[in-house]
């Protein structure tokens, strides 16, 4: 059995541009805490093999998701949960006046940054 505590400072940056803190990992998946600063729009990406579940803790934002059948923009705010199936293109941004914070669970475990392929999204990214 494991127990962790949320780190005070980010452990890394996601390929899209969010600050991430590693929370928990195991053989079937892992969990991170993500933050997106005010005004930031992250890079649009598509994951090759990983399916993600997100749960928004605080802040406001939007996420665009697109697959072969449809696309949609969803408002992100505390209490909203979304999924990102493997192969789905997505891009997200902070549209609020405070840090956007969410928990992300990846299944299977995140294999490394080569998992994410950059794609065209609806918004201009504001991260390098």
Short mmCIF file of C-alpha atoms in Angstrom, two decimals:
data_model
loop_
_atom_site.label_atom_id
_atom_site.label_comp_id
_atom_site.label_asym_id
_atom_site.label_seq_id
_atom_site.Cartn_x
_atom_site.Cartn_y
_atom_site.Cartn_z
CA UNK A 1 0.00 0.00 0.00
CA UNK A 2 1.22 3.50 -0.85
CA UNK A 3 0.66 6.94 0.57
CA UNK A 4 1.85 10.24 -0.90
CA UNK A 5 1.52 13.94 -0.26
CA UNK A 6 1.09 16.60 -2.95
CA UNK A 7 4.54 18.15 -3.58
CA UNK A 8 4.91 21.89 -2.93
CA UNK A 9 6.57 22.48 -6.31
CA UNK A 10 5.96 20.92 -9.74
CA UNK A 11 7.94 17.80 -10.60
CA UNK A 12 7.80 18.39 -14.37
CA UNK A 13 5.91 19.94 -17.30
CA UNK A 14 3.53 17.95 -19.44
CA UNK A 15 4.22 17.85 -23.20
CA UNK A 16 1.21 20.19 -23.60
CA UNK A 17 2.65 22.73 -21.13
CA UNK A 18 0.93 22.19 -17.75
CA UNK A 19 2.90 22.06 -14.51
CA UNK A 20 2.53 18.58 -13.04
CA UNK A 21 3.06 17.02 -9.64
CA UNK A 22 3.31 13.24 -9.41
CA UNK A 23 0.84 11.83 -6.88
CA UNK A 24 0.57 8.06 -7.32
CA UNK A 25 1.59 5.30 -9.70
CA UNK A 26 0.96 1.59 -10.03
CA UNK A 27 0.89 -1.24 -12.55
CA UNK A 28 -2.46 -0.20 -14.08
CA UNK A 29 -2.15 3.60 -14.11
CA UNK A 30 -0.88 6.77 -12.51
CA UNK A 31 -2.27 10.00 -11.09
CA UNK A 32 -0.95 13.56 -11.32
CA UNK A 33 -2.03 17.01 -10.15
CA UNK A 34 -1.92 19.53 -13.03
CA UNK A 35 -1.94 23.31 -12.96
CA UNK A 36 -2.32 25.82 -15.77
CA UNK A 37 -1.45 29.47 -15.02
CA UNK A 38 -3.86 32.33 -15.73
CA UNK A 39 -3.91 33.19 -19.43
CA UNK A 40 -2.05 30.06 -20.58
CA UNK A 41 -3.18 28.03 -23.59
CA UNK A 42 -1.42 24.68 -23.86
CA UNK A 43 -0.25 22.93 -27.01
CA UNK A 44 -2.74 20.66 -28.80
CA UNK A 45 -1.76 16.99 -28.52
CA UNK A 46 -2.95 13.45 -29.17
CA UNK A 47 -1.93 10.49 -27.02
CA UNK A 48 -1.06 7.28 -28.81
CA UNK A 49 -1.94 4.65 -26.19
CA UNK A 50 -2.97 6.36 -22.93
CA UNK A 51 -6.56 7.01 -21.85
CA UNK A 52 -7.02 9.85 -19.32
CA UNK A 53 -9.67 10.85 -16.79
CA UNK A 54 -9.61 14.44 -15.46
CA UNK A 55 -11.38 15.96 -12.47
CA UNK A 56 -11.24 19.75 -12.09
CA UNK A 57 -10.48 20.98 -8.56
CA UNK A 58 -10.34 24.78 -9.02
CA UNK A 59 -10.19 27.56 -11.59
CA UNK A 60 -11.87 27.94 -14.96
CA UNK A 61 -10.88 26.86 -18.41
CA UNK A 62 -11.89 25.11 -21.59
CA UNK A 63 -10.89 21.88 -23.30
CA UNK A 64 -11.34 21.04 -26.98
CA UNK A 65 -11.50 17.35 -27.86
CA UNK A 66 -11.80 15.81 -31.32
CA UNK A 67 -11.93 12.25 -32.63
CA UNK A 68 -12.93 10.72 -35.97
CA UNK A 69 -16.65 11.16 -35.22
CA UNK A 70 -17.00 14.54 -33.50
CA UNK A 71 -15.43 17.48 -31.72
CA UNK A 72 -16.54 19.67 -28.82
CA UNK A 73 -15.40 22.39 -26.42
CA UNK A 74 -16.27 21.84 -22.75
CA UNK A 75 -16.07 24.45 -20.00
CA UNK A 76 -13.81 23.32 -17.15
CA UNK A 77 -14.68 24.37 -13.59
CA UNK A 78 -14.56 22.79 -10.16
CA UNK A 79 -16.54 19.55 -10.10
CA UNK A 80 -16.37 18.80 -13.85
CA UNK A 81 -14.86 15.46 -14.96
CA UNK A 82 -13.94 14.54 -18.54
CA UNK A 83 -12.24 11.70 -20.35
CA UNK A 84 -9.69 11.74 -23.13
CA UNK A 85 -9.66 8.38 -24.92
CA UNK A 86 -6.42 7.27 -26.58
CA UNK A 87 -6.18 8.78 -30.07
CA UNK A 88 -8.31 11.84 -29.22
CA UNK A 89 -6.85 15.25 -30.14
CA UNK A 90 -7.19 17.80 -27.34
CA UNK A 91 -6.14 21.29 -26.30
CA UNK A 92 -6.93 23.15 -23.10
CA UNK A 93 -6.57 26.61 -21.67
CA UNK A 94 -7.10 28.67 -18.54
CA UNK A 95 -9.87 31.24 -19.10
CA UNK A 96 -10.30 32.29 -15.49
CA UNK A 97 -8.68 34.64 -13.00
CA UNK A 98 -6.94 31.96 -10.91
CA UNK A 99 -4.85 28.85 -11.54
CA UNK A 100 -6.71 26.00 -13.24
CA UNK A 101 -6.12 22.83 -11.18
CA UNK A 102 -7.14 19.26 -11.98
CA UNK A 103 -6.34 15.66 -11.15
CA UNK A 104 -5.42 13.46 -14.12
CA UNK A 105 -5.44 9.66 -14.06
CA UNK A 106 -3.68 7.87 -16.96
CA UNK A 107 -4.31 4.25 -17.90
CA UNK A 108 -2.06 2.46 -18.63
CA UNK A 109 0.72 4.34 -16.83
CA UNK A 110 2.25 7.27 -18.72
CA UNK A 111 5.10 5.74 -20.80
CA UNK A 112 7.04 9.00 -21.38
CA UNK A 113 6.77 12.23 -23.32
CA UNK A 114 7.08 10.43 -26.68
CA UNK A 115 3.47 9.31 -25.99
CA UNK A 116 2.17 12.77 -26.98
CA UNK A 117 2.11 13.89 -30.61
CA UNK A 118 1.53 17.57 -31.32
CA UNK A 119 -1.47 18.34 -33.55
CA UNK A 120 -3.37 21.37 -34.83
CA UNK A 121 -5.80 22.80 -32.30
CA UNK A 122 -8.39 25.57 -32.33
CA UNK A 123 -6.33 28.06 -30.27
CA UNK A 124 -2.84 29.52 -30.51
CA UNK A 125 -0.65 28.05 -27.78
CA UNK A 126 0.99 30.50 -25.37
CA UNK A 127 3.64 28.04 -24.09
CA UNK A 128 6.93 27.22 -25.84
#
